[in-house]
Short mmCIF file of C-alpha atoms in Angstrom, two decimals:
data_model
loop_
_atom_site.label_atom_id
_atom_site.label_comp_id
_atom_site.label_asym_id
_atom_site.label_seq_id
_atom_site.Cartn_x
_atom_site.Cartn_y
_atom_site.Cartn_z
CA MET A 1 -6.47 15.46 -6.10
CA VAL A 2 -3.34 17.60 -4.22
CA ASP A 3 -0.86 18.37 -6.42
CA THR A 4 2.89 18.17 -6.01
CA HIS A 5 5.15 20.93 -5.70
CA ALA A 6 8.29 18.88 -5.54
CA SER A 7 9.56 15.64 -6.89
CA GLY A 8 12.45 13.86 -7.69
CA PHE A 9 15.03 10.68 -7.33
CA LEU A 10 17.32 10.18 -4.44
CA ASP A 11 20.54 8.08 -4.78
CA VAL A 12 20.80 6.08 -1.73
CA GLY A 13 23.76 3.91 -2.98
CA ASP A 14 23.82 0.36 -4.01
CA GLY A 15 22.61 1.58 -7.53
CA HIS A 16 18.81 2.34 -6.28
CA HIS A 17 17.43 5.57 -6.73
CA LEU A 18 14.36 6.25 -4.57
CA TYR A 19 11.55 8.45 -6.36
CA TRP A 20 10.29 11.04 -3.78
CA GLU A 21 7.41 13.89 -3.68
CA GLU A 22 6.09 16.55 -1.61
CA CYS A 23 2.50 18.24 -1.63
CA GLY A 24 0.68 20.18 0.99
CA ASN A 25 1.56 23.13 3.05
CA PRO A 26 5.44 23.32 3.27
CA GLU A 27 5.07 25.15 6.63
CA GLY A 28 2.70 22.55 7.90
CA ILE A 29 3.33 19.18 9.99
CA PRO A 30 5.82 16.99 8.13
CA VAL A 31 4.32 13.60 7.27
CA VAL A 32 5.48 10.54 5.56
CA TYR A 33 3.52 7.96 3.92
CA ILE A 34 5.12 4.53 4.30
CA HIS A 35 3.58 2.55 1.55
CA GLY A 36 3.10 -1.41 2.21
CA GLY A 37 4.09 -4.56 0.58
CA PRO A 38 6.86 -4.12 0.38
CA GLY A 39 6.73 -3.40 -3.09
CA ALA A 40 3.36 -1.91 -3.27
CA GLY A 41 4.59 1.80 -3.89
CA CYS A 42 2.56 5.07 -3.78
CA ALA A 43 -0.16 6.64 -5.72
CA PRO A 44 -1.59 10.06 -5.76
CA VAL A 45 -4.38 9.07 -4.11
CA HIS A 46 -2.57 8.61 -0.90
CA ARG A 47 -2.04 12.17 -0.60
CA THR A 48 -5.56 12.57 0.36
CA PHE A 49 -5.40 11.01 3.82
CA PHE A 50 -3.83 14.33 4.65
CA ASN A 51 -5.21 17.76 5.06
CA PRO A 52 -2.81 19.81 2.70
CA SER A 53 -3.59 23.18 4.77
CA ARG A 54 -2.23 21.34 7.71
CA TYR A 55 0.28 18.75 6.55
CA ARG A 56 3.72 18.90 4.41
CA ILE A 57 3.01 15.57 2.89
CA VAL A 58 5.94 13.30 1.93
CA LEU A 59 5.53 10.30 -0.60
CA PHE A 60 8.23 7.86 -1.67
CA ASP A 61 8.80 4.52 -3.38
CA GLN A 62 11.03 2.10 -1.28
CA ARG A 63 13.60 0.35 -2.80
CA GLY A 64 12.55 -1.68 -5.89
CA ALA A 65 8.89 -0.41 -5.80
CA GLY A 66 6.74 2.02 -7.65
CA ARG A 67 8.96 4.44 -9.86
CA SER A 68 12.09 3.65 -7.63
CA LEU A 69 14.63 2.30 -10.02
CA PRO A 70 15.81 -0.60 -10.67
CA TYR A 71 12.53 -1.71 -10.48
CA ALA A 72 11.72 -5.04 -8.35
CA CYS A 73 15.26 -5.18 -7.28
CA ILE A 74 16.06 -7.38 -4.19
CA HIS A 75 19.83 -6.37 -4.42
CA ALA A 76 20.69 -4.39 -1.17
CA ASN A 77 16.95 -4.31 -0.22
CA THR A 78 16.38 -5.33 3.43
CA THR A 79 14.84 -3.36 6.25
CA LYS A 80 18.11 -1.62 7.60
CA HIS A 81 18.33 -0.55 4.08
CA LEU A 82 14.73 1.05 4.17
CA ILE A 83 15.37 2.30 7.33
CA ASP A 84 18.64 4.08 6.16
CA ASP A 85 16.80 5.29 3.13
CA MET A 86 14.07 7.12 4.97
CA GLU A 87 16.55 8.72 7.09
CA ALA A 88 18.50 9.90 4.16
CA LEU A 89 15.06 11.18 2.89
CA ARG A 90 14.43 13.17 5.63
CA VAL A 91 18.00 14.60 6.17
CA PHE A 92 17.83 15.50 2.40
CA LEU A 93 14.46 17.30 2.60
CA GLY A 94 15.69 19.20 5.83
CA ILE A 95 13.05 17.75 8.07
CA ASP A 96 13.80 17.99 11.54
CA ARG A 97 10.99 15.47 12.85
CA TRP A 98 7.97 13.79 10.91
CA LEU A 99 4.79 12.00 11.69
CA LEU A 100 5.09 8.21 10.46
CA PHE A 101 1.95 6.73 8.46
CA GLY A 102 2.35 3.65 7.56
CA GLY A 103 -0.21 0.44 6.79
CA SER A 104 0.41 -3.16 6.61
CA TRP A 105 4.20 -3.76 5.75
CA GLY A 106 4.20 0.10 6.01
CA SER A 107 3.41 -0.31 10.02
CA THR A 108 6.27 -2.65 10.09
CA LEU A 109 8.88 -0.36 8.55
CA ALA A 110 7.09 2.84 10.45
CA LEU A 111 8.02 1.10 13.72
CA ALA A 112 11.42 -0.23 12.77
CA TYR A 113 12.29 3.33 11.80
CA GLY A 114 10.70 4.88 14.71
CA GLN A 115 12.72 2.42 17.02
CA ALA A 116 15.97 3.26 15.34
CA TYR A 117 15.17 7.05 15.05
CA PRO A 118 12.81 7.85 18.02
CA ASP A 119 14.39 11.62 18.07
CA ARG A 120 13.10 11.93 14.57
CA VAL A 121 9.62 11.12 15.14
CA LEU A 122 6.44 13.11 15.87
CA GLY A 123 4.36 10.04 16.21
CA PHE A 124 2.60 6.98 14.37
CA VAL A 125 -0.54 6.76 12.54
CA LEU A 126 -0.53 3.18 11.65
CA ARG A 127 -3.15 0.81 9.70
CA GLY A 128 -3.62 -2.97 9.36
CA VAL A 129 -0.59 -3.73 11.76
CA PHE A 130 2.07 -6.48 10.73
CA LEU A 131 4.63 -7.08 13.39
CA PHE A 132 6.54 -9.63 10.87
CA THR A 133 6.28 -12.46 13.25
CA ARG A 134 6.73 -16.39 11.72
CA ALA A 135 2.82 -16.55 13.02
CA GLU A 136 1.60 -13.67 10.64
CA VAL A 137 3.94 -14.83 7.81
CA ASP A 138 2.42 -18.33 7.98
CA TRP A 139 -1.20 -16.93 8.35
CA PHE A 140 -0.60 -15.18 4.91
CA LEU A 141 0.74 -18.48 3.38
CA ASN A 142 -1.82 -20.83 4.95
CA GLY A 143 -4.41 -19.21 7.06
CA MET A 144 -6.16 -17.12 4.73
CA GLN A 145 -7.65 -19.94 3.09
CA HIS A 146 -10.18 -20.62 5.93
CA PHE A 147 -11.85 -17.50 4.66
CA TYR A 148 -11.00 -17.36 0.93
CA PRO A 149 -10.60 -21.16 0.03
CA GLU A 150 -10.90 -20.16 -3.78
CA ALA A 151 -8.13 -17.84 -3.74
CA ALA A 152 -5.98 -19.84 -1.73
CA ARG A 153 -6.73 -22.95 -4.00
CA PHE A 154 -5.96 -20.94 -7.28
CA PHE A 155 -2.58 -19.82 -5.62
CA TYR A 156 -1.48 -23.20 -4.50
CA GLU A 157 -2.53 -24.86 -8.02
CA PHE A 158 0.19 -22.50 -9.78
CA LEU A 159 2.69 -24.68 -8.38
CA PRO A 160 3.00 -28.38 -9.11
CA GLU A 161 1.67 -30.75 -6.35
CA ASP A 162 4.94 -31.71 -4.92
CA GLU A 163 6.21 -28.21 -4.52
CA ARG A 164 2.82 -26.87 -2.46
CA SER A 165 4.63 -28.05 0.79
CA VAL A 166 7.30 -25.52 0.30
CA CYS A 167 4.94 -22.71 -1.36
CA LEU A 168 7.00 -19.80 -0.24
CA GLU A 169 10.30 -21.19 -1.52
CA SER A 170 8.86 -22.60 -4.74
CA MET A 171 7.04 -19.20 -5.56
CA TYR A 172 10.40 -17.11 -4.39
CA ARG A 173 12.26 -19.26 -6.83
CA ARG A 174 10.05 -18.55 -9.63
CA LEU A 175 9.85 -15.00 -8.75
CA CYS A 176 13.34 -14.27 -8.75
CA ASP A 177 13.93 -15.97 -11.99
CA PRO A 178 15.22 -13.39 -15.05
CA ASP A 179 12.97 -14.83 -17.39
CA PRO A 180 9.40 -12.81 -17.73
CA ALA A 181 7.89 -16.17 -18.89
CA ILE A 182 8.41 -17.78 -15.37
CA HIS A 183 8.69 -14.82 -13.04
CA GLY A 184 5.66 -12.87 -14.75
CA PRO A 185 2.96 -15.89 -14.12
CA ALA A 186 3.98 -16.23 -10.94
CA ALA A 187 3.72 -12.49 -9.77
CA ASP A 188 0.32 -12.50 -11.16
CA ALA A 189 -0.65 -15.63 -9.44
CA TRP A 190 0.84 -14.11 -5.92
CA ALA A 191 -0.99 -10.70 -6.67
CA ARG A 192 -4.34 -12.35 -7.27
CA TYR A 193 -4.21 -14.34 -4.02
CA GLU A 194 -3.31 -11.14 -1.85
CA ASP A 195 -6.18 -8.94 -3.73
CA ALA A 196 -8.73 -11.31 -3.53
CA CYS A 197 -8.45 -11.72 0.37
CA ALA A 198 -8.03 -7.49 0.79
CA ARG A 199 -11.33 -6.27 0.86
CA LEU A 200 -14.60 -6.70 2.75
CA VAL A 201 -16.20 -7.18 -0.35
CA PRO A 202 -14.11 -8.48 -2.99
CA LEU A 203 -13.83 -6.69 -6.52
CA PRO A 204 -13.16 -8.59 -9.57
CA PHE A 205 -9.41 -9.25 -10.07
CA ILE A 206 -8.04 -6.95 -12.58
CA PRO A 207 -5.19 -8.80 -14.96
CA SER A 208 -1.81 -7.39 -14.60
CA ILE A 209 -1.08 -3.94 -15.99
CA VAL A 210 2.34 -3.64 -17.78
CA ARG A 211 4.69 -0.98 -17.25
CA GLU A 212 6.36 1.25 -20.02
CA ASP A 213 9.43 -0.57 -19.47
CA GLY A 214 7.16 -3.91 -20.42
CA GLN A 215 7.08 -5.25 -16.87
CA SER A 216 4.26 -6.65 -14.97
CA CYS A 217 3.34 -4.17 -12.15
CA SER A 218 2.59 -7.34 -10.05
CA LEU A 219 6.41 -8.28 -10.01
CA ALA A 220 7.52 -5.85 -7.45
CA ILE A 221 5.02 -6.41 -4.55
CA ALA A 222 4.93 -10.49 -5.43
CA ARG A 223 8.76 -10.60 -5.58
CA LEU A 224 9.60 -8.22 -2.72
CA GLU A 225 6.86 -9.80 -0.48
CA ALA A 226 8.38 -13.14 -1.10
CA HIS A 227 12.07 -11.81 -0.49
CA TYR A 228 10.93 -10.26 2.96
CA MET A 229 9.03 -13.04 4.13
CA ILE A 230 11.53 -15.83 3.39
CA HIS A 231 14.37 -13.57 5.21
CA LYS A 232 11.66 -13.12 8.21
CA GLY A 233 11.12 -9.49 7.53
CA PHE A 234 15.20 -8.82 8.44
CA ILE A 235 14.35 -8.34 11.80
CA ALA A 236 14.33 -11.00 14.92
CA GLU A 237 11.25 -12.85 16.33
CA ASN A 238 9.12 -10.47 18.20
CA GLN A 239 11.66 -7.03 17.74
CA LEU A 240 8.95 -4.52 17.20
CA LEU A 241 7.26 -5.36 20.51
CA ASP A 242 10.50 -6.04 22.38
CA CYS A 243 11.89 -2.82 21.66
CA LEU A 244 9.08 -0.77 22.03
CA GLU A 245 10.27 1.36 24.95
CA THR A 246 12.27 3.47 22.59
CA VAL A 247 8.99 5.11 21.25
CA ARG A 248 6.29 4.47 24.02
CA HIS A 249 6.65 8.23 25.07
CA LEU A 250 5.26 9.10 21.31
CA PRO A 251 1.67 9.26 20.38
CA CYS A 252 0.27 6.42 18.31
CA HIS A 253 -2.99 6.17 16.57
CA ILE A 254 -3.93 2.65 15.72
CA VAL A 255 -6.75 2.11 12.95
CA GLN A 256 -7.42 -1.83 12.15
CA GLY A 257 -10.09 -3.25 9.78
CA ARG A 258 -12.36 -5.63 12.04
CA HIS A 259 -12.21 -7.96 9.04
CA ASP A 260 -8.72 -7.73 7.80
CA VAL A 261 -7.82 -11.06 6.64
CA ILE A 262 -4.19 -10.52 5.55
CA CYS A 263 -3.27 -8.60 8.67
CA PRO A 264 -5.72 -9.82 11.53
CA PRO A 265 -6.82 -7.64 14.45
CA ARG A 266 -4.55 -9.62 16.97
CA ALA A 267 -1.34 -7.85 16.01
CA ALA A 268 -2.76 -4.61 16.51
CA TYR A 269 -4.45 -5.22 19.67
CA ALA A 270 -1.19 -6.76 21.09
CA LEU A 271 0.69 -3.45 19.83
CA HIS A 272 -1.99 -1.25 21.99
CA GLN A 273 -1.72 -3.49 24.69
CA ALA A 274 1.96 -3.24 25.02
CA TRP A 275 1.87 0.55 24.27
CA PRO A 276 0.03 2.51 27.11
CA GLY A 277 -1.33 5.75 25.63
CA SER A 278 -2.11 4.52 22.59
CA ALA A 279 -5.31 4.70 20.75
CA LEU A 280 -7.17 2.11 18.94
CA VAL A 281 -9.76 2.14 16.77
CA ILE A 282 -11.34 -1.12 15.08
CA VAL A 283 -13.44 -0.30 12.26
CA PRO A 284 -16.42 -2.77 12.34
CA ASP A 285 -17.03 -2.69 8.44
CA SER A 286 -13.88 -2.99 7.02
CA GLY A 287 -11.01 -5.42 5.83
CA HIS A 288 -7.58 -4.54 4.98
CA ALA A 289 -7.48 -1.93 2.27
CA ALA A 290 -7.01 1.34 3.14
CA MET A 291 -9.20 2.75 0.72
CA GLU A 292 -12.37 0.95 1.91
CA ALA A 293 -14.50 4.00 2.89
CA SER A 294 -15.25 3.45 6.77
CA LEU A 295 -11.34 2.50 7.31
CA ARG A 296 -9.99 5.51 5.08
CA SER A 297 -12.62 7.91 7.13
CA ALA A 298 -10.92 6.54 10.23
CA LEU A 299 -7.61 7.15 9.08
CA VAL A 300 -8.44 10.88 7.98
CA ALA A 301 -9.79 11.50 11.32
CA ALA A 302 -6.83 9.93 13.02
CA VAL A 303 -4.47 12.42 11.07
CA ASP A 304 -6.81 15.19 11.87
CA THR A 305 -6.77 14.48 15.67
CA PHE A 306 -3.17 14.35 15.68
CA ALA A 307 -3.03 17.77 13.81
CA ASN A 308 -5.52 18.94 16.77
CA GLN A 309 -3.11 17.75 19.44
CA LEU A 310 -0.08 19.71 18.03
CA GLY A 311 -2.67 22.83 17.49
CA GLN A 312 -1.65 23.00 14.01
CA GLY A 313 -4.30 24.96 11.72
#
């Protein structure tokens, strides 16, 4: 495992403090790991996508996620806030331009940031592309049951029968309730549903882990995902494709699991078709989870290819 050589908290206003860390080569290609969810947070294993001799590796937890404070907070938590946070972090670290590496929601935020600050971007490595369209949100809530009916049944039956037709609104209300007896079970139900659909070969569900502050580790991903979904990602429909002109000149490597049920390949293919010069690799034996062996290997290869193109190392 690659050790960090710097870390801290960045005050980004609105009461939010972002956890960040750096590792790898301080003189290498700057790359920022943009985690999914939103709310998933980063972990030490995410450093391993990058060759530490070639890359200056930056990881951070978005507002409300991971070690950032306050935990699972949806106040002043929108896509625009997260874009501005990334730019504040770049300036704070003294980075001129960086490679954006993001999967799932991380691909959404990478594209949104890149379109806002194209002059600060070296390129993109994207996985499990999610463009945050209404169709993709509906698929998450209603479509995945075609492949994982048992997981969907557990998810829906968590709610009273008369609330299942408004599943997102009902779950969001529970997830935002301050009472742990209400938001805790709702968070576990949401996280269990998503986790069951994330891999080509599902793993046994691990019951919710409790943080040092006594809150469930499932809460941030469940509450923040529902928060962003109910607000349509805080972006216009088709915005990320409609505004591609600002970044089309930049290199983009797209890696997609063929059997990704959470973010099906259609979005990755649409992005590739709209982005001449982008590279698309569809991994035949992978689902959504970035750490599945074949998907991880393809992501590492994409990152190495990018370094080779820049003549680094």
